PDB file of C-alpha atoms in Angstrom:
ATOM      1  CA  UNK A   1      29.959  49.901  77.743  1.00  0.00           C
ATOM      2  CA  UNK A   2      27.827  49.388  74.611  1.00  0.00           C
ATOM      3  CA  UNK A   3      26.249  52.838  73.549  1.00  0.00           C
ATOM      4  CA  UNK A   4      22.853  52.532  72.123  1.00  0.00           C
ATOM      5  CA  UNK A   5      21.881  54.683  68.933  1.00  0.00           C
ATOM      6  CA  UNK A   6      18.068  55.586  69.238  1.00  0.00           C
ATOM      7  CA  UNK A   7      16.558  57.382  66.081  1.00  0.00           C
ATOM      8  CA  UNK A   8      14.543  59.315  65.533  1.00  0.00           C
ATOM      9  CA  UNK A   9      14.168  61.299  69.306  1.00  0.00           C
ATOM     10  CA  UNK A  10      10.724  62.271  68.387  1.00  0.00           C
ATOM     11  CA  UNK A  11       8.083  61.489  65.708  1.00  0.00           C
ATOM     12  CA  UNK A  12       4.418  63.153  64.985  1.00  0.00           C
ATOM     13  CA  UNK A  13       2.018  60.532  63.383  1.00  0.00           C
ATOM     14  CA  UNK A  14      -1.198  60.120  62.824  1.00  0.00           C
ATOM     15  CA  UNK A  15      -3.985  57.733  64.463  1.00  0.00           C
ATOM     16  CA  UNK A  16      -3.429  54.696  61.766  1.00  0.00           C
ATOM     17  CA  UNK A  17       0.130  55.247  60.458  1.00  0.00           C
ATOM     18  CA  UNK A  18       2.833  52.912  60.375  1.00  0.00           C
ATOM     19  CA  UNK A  19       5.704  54.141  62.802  1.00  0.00           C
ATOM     20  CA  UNK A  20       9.338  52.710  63.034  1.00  0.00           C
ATOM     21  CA  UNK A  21      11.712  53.043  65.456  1.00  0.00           C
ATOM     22  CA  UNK A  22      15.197  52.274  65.435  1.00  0.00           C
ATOM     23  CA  UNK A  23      18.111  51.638  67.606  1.00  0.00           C
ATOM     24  CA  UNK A  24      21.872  50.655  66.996  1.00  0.00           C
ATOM     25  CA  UNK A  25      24.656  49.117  69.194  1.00  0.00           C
ATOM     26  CA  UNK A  26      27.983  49.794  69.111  1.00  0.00           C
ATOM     27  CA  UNK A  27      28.952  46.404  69.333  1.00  0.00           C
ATOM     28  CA  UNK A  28      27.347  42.981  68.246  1.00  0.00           C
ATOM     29  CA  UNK A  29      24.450  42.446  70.644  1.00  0.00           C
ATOM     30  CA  UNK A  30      22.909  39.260  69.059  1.00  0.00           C
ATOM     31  CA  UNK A  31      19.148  39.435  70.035  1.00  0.00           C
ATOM     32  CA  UNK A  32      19.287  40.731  73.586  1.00  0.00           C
ATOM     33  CA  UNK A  33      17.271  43.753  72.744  1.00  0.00           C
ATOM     34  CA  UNK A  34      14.174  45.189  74.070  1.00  0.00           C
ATOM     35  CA  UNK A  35      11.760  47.433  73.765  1.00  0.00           C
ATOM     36  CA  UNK A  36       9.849  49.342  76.016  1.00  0.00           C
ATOM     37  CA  UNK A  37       6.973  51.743  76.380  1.00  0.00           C
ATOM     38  CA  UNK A  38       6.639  54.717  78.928  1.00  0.00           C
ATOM     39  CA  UNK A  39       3.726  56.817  79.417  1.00  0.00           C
ATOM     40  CA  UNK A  40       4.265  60.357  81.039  1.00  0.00           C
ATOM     41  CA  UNK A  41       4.282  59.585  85.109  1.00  0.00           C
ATOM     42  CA  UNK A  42       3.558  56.166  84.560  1.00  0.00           C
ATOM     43  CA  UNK A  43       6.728  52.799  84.666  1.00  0.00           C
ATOM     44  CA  UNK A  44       7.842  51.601  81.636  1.00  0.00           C
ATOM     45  CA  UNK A  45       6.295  48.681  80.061  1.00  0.00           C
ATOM     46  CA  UNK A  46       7.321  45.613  78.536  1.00  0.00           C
ATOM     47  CA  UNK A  47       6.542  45.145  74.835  1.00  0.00           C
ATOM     48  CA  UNK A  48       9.167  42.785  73.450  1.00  0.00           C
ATOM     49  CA  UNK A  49      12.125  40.890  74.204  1.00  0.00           C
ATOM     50  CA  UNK A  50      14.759  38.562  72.684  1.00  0.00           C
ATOM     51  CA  UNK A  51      14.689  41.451  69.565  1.00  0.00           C
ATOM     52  CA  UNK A  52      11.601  39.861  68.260  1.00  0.00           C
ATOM     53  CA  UNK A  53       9.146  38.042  71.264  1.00  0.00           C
ATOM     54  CA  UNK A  54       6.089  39.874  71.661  1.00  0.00           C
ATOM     55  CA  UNK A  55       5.612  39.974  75.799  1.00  0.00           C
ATOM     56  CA  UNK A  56       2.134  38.609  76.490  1.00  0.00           C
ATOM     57  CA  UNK A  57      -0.402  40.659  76.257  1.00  0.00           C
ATOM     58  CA  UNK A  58       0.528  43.333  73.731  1.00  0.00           C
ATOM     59  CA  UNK A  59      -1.213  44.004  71.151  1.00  0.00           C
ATOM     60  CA  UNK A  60       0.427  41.996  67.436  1.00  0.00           C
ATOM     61  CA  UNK A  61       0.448  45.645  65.998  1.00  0.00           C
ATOM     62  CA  UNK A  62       3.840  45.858  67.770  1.00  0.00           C
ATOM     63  CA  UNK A  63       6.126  44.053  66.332  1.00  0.00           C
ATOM     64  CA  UNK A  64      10.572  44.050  66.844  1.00  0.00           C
ATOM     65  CA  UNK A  65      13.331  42.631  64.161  1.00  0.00           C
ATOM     66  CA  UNK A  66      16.653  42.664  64.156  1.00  0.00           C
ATOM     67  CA  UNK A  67      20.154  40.796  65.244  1.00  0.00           C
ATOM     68  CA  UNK A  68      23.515  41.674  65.800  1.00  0.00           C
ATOM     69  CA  UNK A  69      23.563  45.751  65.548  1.00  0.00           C
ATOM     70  CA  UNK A  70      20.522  46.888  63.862  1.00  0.00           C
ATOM     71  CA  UNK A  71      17.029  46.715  65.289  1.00  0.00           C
ATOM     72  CA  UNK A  72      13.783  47.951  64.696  1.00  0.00           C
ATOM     73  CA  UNK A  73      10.346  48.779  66.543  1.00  0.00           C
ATOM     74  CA  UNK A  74       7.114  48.649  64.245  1.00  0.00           C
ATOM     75  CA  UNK A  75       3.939  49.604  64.985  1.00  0.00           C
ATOM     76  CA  UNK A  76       1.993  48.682  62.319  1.00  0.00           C
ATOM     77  CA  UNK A  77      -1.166  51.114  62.536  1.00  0.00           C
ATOM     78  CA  UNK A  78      -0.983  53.402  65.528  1.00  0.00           C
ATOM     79  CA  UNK A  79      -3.765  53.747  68.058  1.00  0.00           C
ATOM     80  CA  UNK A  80      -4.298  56.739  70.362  1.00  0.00           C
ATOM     81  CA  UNK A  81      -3.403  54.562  73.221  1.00  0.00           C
ATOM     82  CA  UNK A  82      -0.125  54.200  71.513  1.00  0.00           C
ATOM     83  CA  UNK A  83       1.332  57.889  71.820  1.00  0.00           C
ATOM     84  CA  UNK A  84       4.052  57.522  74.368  1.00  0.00           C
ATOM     85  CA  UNK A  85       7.738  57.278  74.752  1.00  0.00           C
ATOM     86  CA  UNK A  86       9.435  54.024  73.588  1.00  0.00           C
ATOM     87  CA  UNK A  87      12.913  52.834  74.719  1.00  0.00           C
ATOM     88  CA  UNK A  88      15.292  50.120  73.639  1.00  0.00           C
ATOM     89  CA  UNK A  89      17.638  48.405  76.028  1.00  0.00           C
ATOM     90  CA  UNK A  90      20.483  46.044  75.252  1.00  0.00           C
ATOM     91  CA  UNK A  91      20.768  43.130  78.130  1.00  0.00           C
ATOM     92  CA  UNK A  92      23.756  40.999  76.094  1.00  0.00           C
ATOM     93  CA  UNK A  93      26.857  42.701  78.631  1.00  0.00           C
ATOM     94  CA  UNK A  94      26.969  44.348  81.462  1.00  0.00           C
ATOM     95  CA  UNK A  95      26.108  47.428  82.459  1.00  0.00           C
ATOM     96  CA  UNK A  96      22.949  47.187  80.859  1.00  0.00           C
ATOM     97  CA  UNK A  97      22.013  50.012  78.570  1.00  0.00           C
ATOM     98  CA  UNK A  98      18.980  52.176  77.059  1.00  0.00           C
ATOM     99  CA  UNK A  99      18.493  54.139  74.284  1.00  0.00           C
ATOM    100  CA  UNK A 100      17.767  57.534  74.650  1.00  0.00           C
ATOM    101  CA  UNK A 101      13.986  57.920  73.795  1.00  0.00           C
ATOM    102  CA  UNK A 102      11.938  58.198  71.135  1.00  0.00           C
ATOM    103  CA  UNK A 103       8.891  60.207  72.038  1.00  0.00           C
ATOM    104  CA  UNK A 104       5.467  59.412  69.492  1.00  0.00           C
ATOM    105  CA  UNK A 105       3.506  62.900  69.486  1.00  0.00           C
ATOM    106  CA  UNK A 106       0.362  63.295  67.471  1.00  0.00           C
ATOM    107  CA  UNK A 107       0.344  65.172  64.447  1.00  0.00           C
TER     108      UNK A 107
ATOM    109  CA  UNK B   1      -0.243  38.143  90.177  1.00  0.00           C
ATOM    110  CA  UNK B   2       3.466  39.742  90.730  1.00  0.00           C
ATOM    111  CA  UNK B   3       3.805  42.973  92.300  1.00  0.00           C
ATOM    112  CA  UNK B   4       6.658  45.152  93.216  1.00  0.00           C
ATOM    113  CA  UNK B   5       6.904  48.361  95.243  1.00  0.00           C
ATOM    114  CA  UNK B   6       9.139  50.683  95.903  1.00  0.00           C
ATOM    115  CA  UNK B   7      10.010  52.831  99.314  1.00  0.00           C
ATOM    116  CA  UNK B   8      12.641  55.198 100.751  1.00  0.00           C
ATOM    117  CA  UNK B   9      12.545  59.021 101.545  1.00  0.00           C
ATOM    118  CA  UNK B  10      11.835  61.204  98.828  1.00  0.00           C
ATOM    119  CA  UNK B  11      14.306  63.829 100.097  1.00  0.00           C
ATOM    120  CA  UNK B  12      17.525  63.678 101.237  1.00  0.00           C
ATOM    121  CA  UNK B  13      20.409  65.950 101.487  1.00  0.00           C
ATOM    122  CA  UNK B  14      23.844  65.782  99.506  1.00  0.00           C
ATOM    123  CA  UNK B  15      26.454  63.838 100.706  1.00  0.00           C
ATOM    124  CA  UNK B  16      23.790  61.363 102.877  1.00  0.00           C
ATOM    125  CA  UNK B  17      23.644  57.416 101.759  1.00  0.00           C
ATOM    126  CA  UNK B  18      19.952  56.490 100.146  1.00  0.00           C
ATOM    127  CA  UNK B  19      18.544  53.416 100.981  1.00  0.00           C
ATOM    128  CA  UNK B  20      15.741  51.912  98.715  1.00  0.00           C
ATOM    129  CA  UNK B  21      13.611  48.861  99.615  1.00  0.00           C
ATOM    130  CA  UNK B  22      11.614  46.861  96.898  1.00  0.00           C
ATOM    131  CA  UNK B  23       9.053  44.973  97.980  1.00  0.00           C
ATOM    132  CA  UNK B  24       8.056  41.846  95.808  1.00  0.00           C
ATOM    133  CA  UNK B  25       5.135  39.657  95.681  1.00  0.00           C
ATOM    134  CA  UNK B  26       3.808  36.672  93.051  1.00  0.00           C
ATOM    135  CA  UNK B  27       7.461  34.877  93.226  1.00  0.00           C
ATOM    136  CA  UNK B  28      10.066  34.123  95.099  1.00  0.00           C
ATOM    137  CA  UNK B  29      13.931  35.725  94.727  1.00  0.00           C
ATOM    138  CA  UNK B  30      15.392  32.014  95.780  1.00  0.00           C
ATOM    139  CA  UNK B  31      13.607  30.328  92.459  1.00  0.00           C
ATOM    140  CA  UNK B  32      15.758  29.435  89.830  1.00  0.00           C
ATOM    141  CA  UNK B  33      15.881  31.952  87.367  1.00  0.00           C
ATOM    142  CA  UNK B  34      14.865  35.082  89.270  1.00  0.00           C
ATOM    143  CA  UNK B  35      16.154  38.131  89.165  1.00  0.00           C
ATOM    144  CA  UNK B  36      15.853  41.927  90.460  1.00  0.00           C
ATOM    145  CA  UNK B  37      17.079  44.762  89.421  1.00  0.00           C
ATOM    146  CA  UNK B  38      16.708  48.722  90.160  1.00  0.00           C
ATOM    147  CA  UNK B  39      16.948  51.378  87.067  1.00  0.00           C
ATOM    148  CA  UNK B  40      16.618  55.172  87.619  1.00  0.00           C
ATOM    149  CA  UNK B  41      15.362  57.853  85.270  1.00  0.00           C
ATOM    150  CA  UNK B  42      16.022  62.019  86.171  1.00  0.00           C
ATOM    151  CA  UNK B  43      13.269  64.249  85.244  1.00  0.00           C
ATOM    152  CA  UNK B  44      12.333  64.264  81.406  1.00  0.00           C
ATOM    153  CA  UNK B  45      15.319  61.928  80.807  1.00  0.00           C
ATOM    154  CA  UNK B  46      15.950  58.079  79.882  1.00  0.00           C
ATOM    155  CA  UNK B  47      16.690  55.320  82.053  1.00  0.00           C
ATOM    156  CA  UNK B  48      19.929  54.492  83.532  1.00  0.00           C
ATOM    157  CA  UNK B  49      20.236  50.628  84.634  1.00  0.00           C
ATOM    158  CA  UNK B  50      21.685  50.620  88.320  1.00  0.00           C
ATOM    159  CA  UNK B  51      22.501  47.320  89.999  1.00  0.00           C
ATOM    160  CA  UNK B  52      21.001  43.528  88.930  1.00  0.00           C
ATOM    161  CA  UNK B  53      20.873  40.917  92.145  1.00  0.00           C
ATOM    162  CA  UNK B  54      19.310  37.053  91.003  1.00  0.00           C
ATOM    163  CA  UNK B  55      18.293  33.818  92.634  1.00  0.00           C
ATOM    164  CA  UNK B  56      21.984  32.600  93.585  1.00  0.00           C
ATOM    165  CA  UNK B  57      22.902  36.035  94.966  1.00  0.00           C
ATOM    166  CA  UNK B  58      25.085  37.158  92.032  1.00  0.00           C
ATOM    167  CA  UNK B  59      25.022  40.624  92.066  1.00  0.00           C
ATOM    168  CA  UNK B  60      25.564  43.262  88.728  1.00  0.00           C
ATOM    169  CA  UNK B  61      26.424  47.169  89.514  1.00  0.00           C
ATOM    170  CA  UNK B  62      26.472  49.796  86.603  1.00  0.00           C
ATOM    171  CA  UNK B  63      30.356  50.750  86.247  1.00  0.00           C
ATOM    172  CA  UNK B  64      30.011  54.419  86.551  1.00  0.00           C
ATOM    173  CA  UNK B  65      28.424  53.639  89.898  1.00  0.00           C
ATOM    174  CA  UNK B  66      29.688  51.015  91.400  1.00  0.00           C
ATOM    175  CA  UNK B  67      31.714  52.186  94.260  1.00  0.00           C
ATOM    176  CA  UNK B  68      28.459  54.010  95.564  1.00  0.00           C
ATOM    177  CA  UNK B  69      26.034  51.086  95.220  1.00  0.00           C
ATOM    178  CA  UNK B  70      25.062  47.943  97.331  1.00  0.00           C
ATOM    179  CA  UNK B  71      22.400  45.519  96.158  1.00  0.00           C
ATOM    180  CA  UNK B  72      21.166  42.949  98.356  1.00  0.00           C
ATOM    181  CA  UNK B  73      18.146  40.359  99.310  1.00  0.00           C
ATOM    182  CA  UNK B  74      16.230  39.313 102.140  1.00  0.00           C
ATOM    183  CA  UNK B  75      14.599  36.477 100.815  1.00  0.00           C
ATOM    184  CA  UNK B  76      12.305  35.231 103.585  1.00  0.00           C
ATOM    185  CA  UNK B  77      10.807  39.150 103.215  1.00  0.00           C
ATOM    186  CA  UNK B  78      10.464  38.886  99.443  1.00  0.00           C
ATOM    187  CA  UNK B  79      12.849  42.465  99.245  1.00  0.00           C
ATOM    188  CA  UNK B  80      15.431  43.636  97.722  1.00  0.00           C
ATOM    189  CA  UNK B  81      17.630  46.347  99.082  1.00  0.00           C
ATOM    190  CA  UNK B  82      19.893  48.982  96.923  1.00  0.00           C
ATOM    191  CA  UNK B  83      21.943  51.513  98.688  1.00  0.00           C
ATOM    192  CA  UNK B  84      23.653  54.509  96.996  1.00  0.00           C
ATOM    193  CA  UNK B  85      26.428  56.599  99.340  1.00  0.00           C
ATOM    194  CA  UNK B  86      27.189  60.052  98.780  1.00  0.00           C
ATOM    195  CA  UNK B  87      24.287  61.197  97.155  1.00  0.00           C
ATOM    196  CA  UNK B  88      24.542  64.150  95.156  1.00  0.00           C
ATOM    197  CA  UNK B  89      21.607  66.959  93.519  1.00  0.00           C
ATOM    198  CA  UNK B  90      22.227  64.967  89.578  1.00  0.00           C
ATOM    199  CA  UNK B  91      21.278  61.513  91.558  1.00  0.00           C
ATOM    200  CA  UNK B  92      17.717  63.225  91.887  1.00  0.00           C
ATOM    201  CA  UNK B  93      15.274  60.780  89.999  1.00  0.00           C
ATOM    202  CA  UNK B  94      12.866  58.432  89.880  1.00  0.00           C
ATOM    203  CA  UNK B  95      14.401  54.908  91.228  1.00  0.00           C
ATOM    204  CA  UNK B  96      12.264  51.664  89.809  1.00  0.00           C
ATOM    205  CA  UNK B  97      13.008  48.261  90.523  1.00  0.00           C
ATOM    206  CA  UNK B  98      11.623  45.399  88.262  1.00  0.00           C
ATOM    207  CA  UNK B  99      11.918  41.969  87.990  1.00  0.00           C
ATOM    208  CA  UNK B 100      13.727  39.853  85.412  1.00  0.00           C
ATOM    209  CA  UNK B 101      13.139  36.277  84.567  1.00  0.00           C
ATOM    210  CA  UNK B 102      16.496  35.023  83.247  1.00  0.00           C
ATOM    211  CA  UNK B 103      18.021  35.471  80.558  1.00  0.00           C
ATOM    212  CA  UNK B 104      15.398  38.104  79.407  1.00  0.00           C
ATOM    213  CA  UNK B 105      14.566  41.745  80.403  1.00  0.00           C
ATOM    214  CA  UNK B 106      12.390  43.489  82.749  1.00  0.00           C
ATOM    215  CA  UNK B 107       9.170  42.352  82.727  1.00  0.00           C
ATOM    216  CA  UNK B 108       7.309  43.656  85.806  1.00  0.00           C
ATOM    217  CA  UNK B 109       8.102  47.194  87.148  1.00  0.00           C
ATOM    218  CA  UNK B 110       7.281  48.881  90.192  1.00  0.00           C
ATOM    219  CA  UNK B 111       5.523  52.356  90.397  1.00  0.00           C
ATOM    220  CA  UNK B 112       8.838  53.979  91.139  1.00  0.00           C
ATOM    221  CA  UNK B 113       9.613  56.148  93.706  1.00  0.00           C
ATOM    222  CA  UNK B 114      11.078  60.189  93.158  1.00  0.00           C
ATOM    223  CA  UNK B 115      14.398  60.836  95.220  1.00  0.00           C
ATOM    224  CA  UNK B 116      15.481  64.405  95.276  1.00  0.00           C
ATOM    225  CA  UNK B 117      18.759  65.197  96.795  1.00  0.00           C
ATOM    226  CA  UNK B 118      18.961  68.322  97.851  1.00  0.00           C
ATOM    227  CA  UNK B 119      20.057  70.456 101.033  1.00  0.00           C
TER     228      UNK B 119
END
């Protein structure tokens, strides 16, 4: 299976500061990445897909890069709605898999 | 607007089989293209991807699981069906299913549903 490499777990950040999140495969994924954010009780939502496609709907302060190993999550100026856990997930071989987490706590 | 909803008992006891039902609305599982899937997540931890089932009923199980699971359709009921035998107390989690519009990832989740397995 293809182990994905979230960093960091957890970040503190302030309303307005630019947050990155990472996540590496183990193995060449191409751009079959996505990223995900989950609110405490609530289903994770879509943000982007294909590594880089913003889902519609989300706000162009999220923004994904990336091919092959390395990706990246950018938020470009966080908002208080914006404090939640994020997730990458890998959908190039089966069985799917997620990243571990990265939780975004105010500072 | 596309829905999905998941049901099943919130407790059962070790050793029992789970059955799950998601029900769908806003598209249809025998479109090209479709796809469902069901992903878990325990308490305070990430999300484990179970079983995938699309338009052409091709199925997808995770390989740690896959002797316990069975994914299946009923497509004139818009549901999807997952199964998991010999449930045990670590299986205890919240079970989501979501859809998937081929070849990309989940875009619409259900609410989930909490299992907990326990005697």
């Amino acid at each position: 299976a293809i182990r994905i490499t979230q960093s960091p777990s957890s970040l503190s950040a302030s309303t307005g500061d630019r947050v990155t999140i990472t996540c590496r495969a183990s193995q060449g994924i191409s751009s079959y990445l996505a990223w995900y954010q989950q609110k405490p009780g609530k289903a994770p939502k879509l943000l982007i897909y294909a590594a880089s496609t913003l889902q519609s709907g989300v706000p162009s302060r999220f923004s994904g890069s990336g091919s092959g190993t390395d990706f990246t999550l950018t938020i470009s100026c966080l908002q208080s709605e914006d404090f939640a856990t994020y997730y990458c997930q890998q959908y190039y071989s089966y069985p799917w898999t997620f990243g571990q987490g990265t939780k975004v706590e105010i500072k | 607007q596309v829905t999905l909803r998941e049901s099943g008992p919130a407790l059962v006891k070790p050793t029992q089989t789970l059955t799950l039902t998601c029900t769908f609305s806003g598209f249809s599982l025998s479109t090209s293209g479709m796809c469902v899937s069901w992903i878990r997540q325990p308490p305070g931890k990430a999300l484990e991807w179970l079983a995938r089932i699309d338009w052409d009923d091709d199925k997808y199980y995770s390989t740690s699981l896959k002797t316990r699971l069975t994914i299946s359709k009923d497509t004139s009921k818009n549901q999807v069906v997952l199964t998991m035998t010999n449930m045990d107390p670590v299986d205890t989690a919240t079970y989501y299913c979501a859809r998937i519009v081929y070849p990309h990832a989940f875009d619409i989740w259900g609410q989930g549903t909490m299992v907990t397995v326990s005697s």
